[in-house]
Amino acid sequence: MAENYDLTVIGGGPGGYVAAIRAAQLGLNVCLVEKEKLGGVCLNWGCIPTKALLESAHLLESIRKSETFGLKVEKVSPDFPNIIKRSRGVADTMSNGVEFLMKKNKISVKKGSAVFKDKNTIWLPDTSKEEIQSEYFIIATGARPKEFPGLPFDGDKVLSSKHAMIQDSPPKTLAIIGAGAIGIEFADFYSSMGTKVTIVEMQDKILPLEDPEISNLLNRSFIKREIQILTSVGVSEPKLESDGVSILLKGEGIAPEGERKKFDKVLVAIGVTPNTEDIHLEEIGVFLQKGFIKVDTKFRSKVPNIYAIGDCIGAPLLAHVASTEGVKAAEAISIQNKNPHGLVYEPLDYLKIPACTYCHPEVASVGLKEEEAKKSGIDVVVGKFPFRANGRAQALGEVEGMVKLVADRKTGEVLGAHLIGPNVTEILGEINLGMGSELTLKEIAGRIHAHPTLSESVMEAAGQALGEAINI
């Protein structure tokens, strides 16, 4: 006999488990189906373990610069297996935390892959074979790394992001195809481990979605670290060889016939493929576009009782976006289900989504880029403040980078922020909160910031836009 629930969430990643918790808070009887470990890619094979790897890399780089702080360290080298082991331990801790949250919120967790039988019924063919009936469903099945044509992932010479975080040892040479956040973070990590890294990007800059000034500053920083960067360059004719992988490079700065280069390993970081096949979605009327589920502003699919969130509905492919979408979807279902809590639904504002890349120096942004604001017809004013002029940055020995604010000249409202430098992924929260409250440059510049702090650079950038900067 099938079990019955008010809501069943398919997928236990940062979108799914958050949706399940919010729905339980709203009084719904909730089931969550997950085929692997709770926490999804983010907690187990993405955001969390990669940050643990990068912390090891950044600490290693700091120790290498110890003499600039008056410290003498005879010798330091990475213990690669234990760096990997630590990152896996951090991931396990976070996944176990999600298990606790499921129990705390009385959410029934089922192990397996869900397949729809009809719009109100799924079954788990690969595990218990049981059927689950539900009034509503939220699909949060996420996505997986996309393969490069002719380079299927093998975990040995051709790596996905998952493979890259569990290697036995760092390769001598590594090509990274794709210079988005994932490619950039692994370039940072493996370069610190002693690997000769080459980044290949088809577009004209690394971190293509970031402000050009920020991308250029990171490009300059990586070149100083002897990371080779090839932009406006494509990859073709890959060949697996006994001792590595060779690829043909064609594009800017390369002879017309191209240049074939060989690497020990290749990491492919060119995007994702949604996990929507084999669930029988189209059979029950859910509309897919290139594999991604099409939803409305309330995350409802073409089938009114079936919702979808996170990477399986498309960009922006960010864990915190999936979590927010999960909350929104759960609340939309509660509203649709007689709205016992008197909720008022507010659509998610995708123009104010923070994005962070945890390389060294860090990169963070939210809102409109300068050119985007100008193209929309806004009279723009820009304020910039370099970390080189910030006292805390000097004390830290981390002076690369800047804070850049983009604002409406007429109203002073901040429309976007673009940062590169020490701890900017933490500083961004202040700006995002201010943008959500429609704070102006004058209000930010006039707000006292503790001294010396890195966040003073936000105040100074606002002042610079007004012609009132003190320390530059």
mmCIF file with all atom_site columns, N, CA and C in Angstrom, residues 385 403-405 431 444-445 453-464:
data_model
loop_
_atom_site.group_PDB
_atom_site.id
_atom_site.type_symbol
_atom_site.label_atom_id
_atom_site.label_alt_id
_atom_site.label_comp_id
_atom_site.label_asym_id
_atom_site.label_entity_id
_atom_site.label_seq_id
_atom_site.pdbx_PDB_ins_code
_atom_site.Cartn_x
_atom_site.Cartn_y
_atom_site.Cartn_z
_atom_site.occupancy
_atom_site.B_iso_or_equiv
_atom_site.pdbx_formal_charge
_atom_site.auth_seq_id
_atom_site.auth_comp_id
_atom_site.auth_asym_id
_atom_site.auth_atom_id
_atom_site.pdbx_PDB_model_num
ATOM 1  N N  . PHE A 1 385 ? 37.329 51.703 -4.715 1.00 0.00 ? 385 PHE A N  1
ATOM 2  C CA . PHE A 1 385 ? 38.320 51.883 -3.648 1.00 0.00 ? 385 PHE A CA 1
ATOM 3  C C  . PHE A 1 385 ? 39.246 50.677 -3.628 1.00 0.00 ? 385 PHE A C  1
ATOM 4  N N  . VAL A 1 403 ? 36.986 47.416 -4.311 1.00 0.00 ? 403 VAL A N  1
ATOM 5  C CA . VAL A 1 403 ? 35.524 47.421 -4.255 1.00 0.00 ? 403 VAL A CA 1
ATOM 6  C C  . VAL A 1 403 ? 35.034 48.396 -5.311 1.00 0.00 ? 403 VAL A C  1
ATOM 7  N N  . LYS A 1 404 ? 34.091 47.956 -6.123 1.00 0.00 ? 404 LYS A N  1
ATOM 8  C CA . LYS A 1 404 ? 33.509 48.804 -7.164 1.00 0.00 ? 404 LYS A CA 1
ATOM 9  C C  . LYS A 1 404 ? 31.997 48.832 -6.992 1.00 0.00 ? 404 LYS A C  1
ATOM 10 N N  . LEU A 1 405 ? 31.441 50.024 -6.834 1.00 0.00 ? 405 LEU A N  1
ATOM 11 C CA . LEU A 1 405 ? 29.996 50.201 -6.704 1.00 0.00 ? 405 LEU A CA 1
ATOM 12 C C  . LEU A 1 405 ? 29.450 50.896 -7.940 1.00 0.00 ? 405 LEU A C  1
ATOM 13 N N  . ILE A 1 431 ? 26.599 44.769 1.358  1.00 0.00 ? 431 ILE A N  1
ATOM 14 C CA . ILE A 1 431 ? 26.128 45.501 0.184  1.00 0.00 ? 431 ILE A CA 1
ATOM 15 C C  . ILE A 1 431 ? 24.799 44.934 -0.300 1.00 0.00 ? 431 ILE A C  1
ATOM 16 N N  . ILE A 1 444 ? 25.325 54.922 2.604  1.00 0.00 ? 444 ILE A N  1
ATOM 17 C CA . ILE A 1 444 ? 26.433 53.989 2.844  1.00 0.00 ? 444 ILE A CA 1
ATOM 18 C C  . ILE A 1 444 ? 27.692 54.746 3.259  1.00 0.00 ? 444 ILE A C  1
ATOM 19 N N  . ALA A 1 445 ? 27.989 55.832 2.558  1.00 0.00 ? 445 ALA A N  1
ATOM 20 C CA . ALA A 1 445 ? 29.184 56.625 2.875  1.00 0.00 ? 445 ALA A CA 1
ATOM 21 C C  . ALA A 1 445 ? 29.084 57.265 4.253  1.00 0.00 ? 445 ALA A C  1
ATOM 22 N N  . THR A 1 453 ? 38.941 47.974 9.322  1.00 0.00 ? 453 THR A N  1
ATOM 23 C CA . THR A 1 453 ? 38.260 46.790 8.796  1.00 0.00 ? 453 THR A CA 1
ATOM 24 C C  . THR A 1 453 ? 38.291 46.821 7.274  1.00 0.00 ? 453 THR A C  1
ATOM 25 N N  . LEU A 1 454 ? 38.194 45.648 6.694  1.00 0.00 ? 454 LEU A N  1
ATOM 26 C CA . LEU A 1 454 ? 38.115 45.562 5.237  1.00 0.00 ? 454 LEU A CA 1
ATOM 27 C C  . LEU A 1 454 ? 36.832 46.197 4.719  1.00 0.00 ? 454 LEU A C  1
ATOM 28 N N  . SER A 1 455 ? 35.756 46.103 5.517  1.00 0.00 ? 455 SER A N  1
ATOM 29 C CA . SER A 1 455 ? 34.468 46.632 5.062  1.00 0.00 ? 455 SER A CA 1
ATOM 30 C C  . SER A 1 455 ? 34.453 48.151 4.953  1.00 0.00 ? 455 SER A C  1
ATOM 31 N N  . GLU A 1 456 ? 35.443 48.827 5.542  1.00 0.00 ? 456 GLU A N  1
ATOM 32 C CA . GLU A 1 456 ? 35.554 50.274 5.323  1.00 0.00 ? 456 GLU A CA 1
ATOM 33 C C  . GLU A 1 456 ? 35.674 50.606 3.838  1.00 0.00 ? 456 GLU A C  1
ATOM 34 N N  . SER A 1 457 ? 36.165 49.660 3.065  1.00 0.00 ? 457 SER A N  1
ATOM 35 C CA . SER A 1 457 ? 36.345 49.894 1.634  1.00 0.00 ? 457 SER A CA 1
ATOM 36 C C  . SER A 1 457 ? 35.012 50.116 0.926  1.00 0.00 ? 457 SER A C  1
ATOM 37 N N  . VAL A 1 458 ? 33.941 49.540 1.467  1.00 0.00 ? 458 VAL A N  1
ATOM 38 C CA . VAL A 1 458 ? 32.605 49.783 0.905  1.00 0.00 ? 458 VAL A CA 1
ATOM 39 C C  . VAL A 1 458 ? 32.206 51.232 1.141  1.00 0.00 ? 458 VAL A C  1
ATOM 40 N N  . MET A 1 459 ? 32.392 51.696 2.362  1.00 0.00 ? 459 MET A N  1
ATOM 41 C CA . MET A 1 459 ? 32.111 53.089 2.713  1.00 0.00 ? 459 MET A CA 1
ATOM 42 C C  . MET A 1 459 ? 32.943 54.033 1.853  1.00 0.00 ? 459 MET A C  1
ATOM 43 N N  . GLU A 1 460 ? 34.218 53.713 1.679  1.00 0.00 ? 460 GLU A N  1
ATOM 44 C CA . GLU A 1 460 ? 35.118 54.571 0.907  1.00 0.00 ? 460 GLU A CA 1
ATOM 45 C C  . GLU A 1 460 ? 34.744 54.587 -0.578 1.00 0.00 ? 460 GLU A C  1
ATOM 46 N N  . ALA A 1 461 ? 34.320 53.437 -1.115 1.00 0.00 ? 461 ALA A N  1
ATOM 47 C CA . ALA A 1 461 ? 33.912 53.385 -2.522 1.00 0.00 ? 461 ALA A CA 1
ATOM 48 C C  . ALA A 1 461 ? 32.673 54.238 -2.749 1.00 0.00 ? 461 ALA A C  1
ATOM 49 N N  . ALA A 1 462 ? 31.736 54.191 -1.795 1.00 0.00 ? 462 ALA A N  1
ATOM 50 C CA . ALA A 1 462 ? 30.548 55.039 -1.897 1.00 0.00 ? 462 ALA A CA 1
ATOM 51 C C  . ALA A 1 462 ? 30.948 56.508 -1.839 1.00 0.00 ? 462 ALA A C  1
ATOM 52 N N  . GLY A 1 463 ? 31.870 56.836 -0.939 1.00 0.00 ? 463 GLY A N  1
ATOM 53 C CA . GLY A 1 463 ? 32.349 58.214 -0.845 1.00 0.00 ? 463 GLY A CA 1
ATOM 54 C C  . GLY A 1 463 ? 33.058 58.663 -2.110 1.00 0.00 ? 463 GLY A C  1
ATOM 55 N N  . GLN A 1 464 ? 33.827 57.762 -2.715 1.00 0.00 ? 464 GLN A N  1
ATOM 56 C CA . GLN A 1 464 ? 34.543 58.109 -3.942 1.00 0.00 ? 464 GLN A CA 1
ATOM 57 C C  . GLN A 1 464 ? 33.572 58.430 -5.070 1.00 0.00 ? 464 GLN A C  1
#
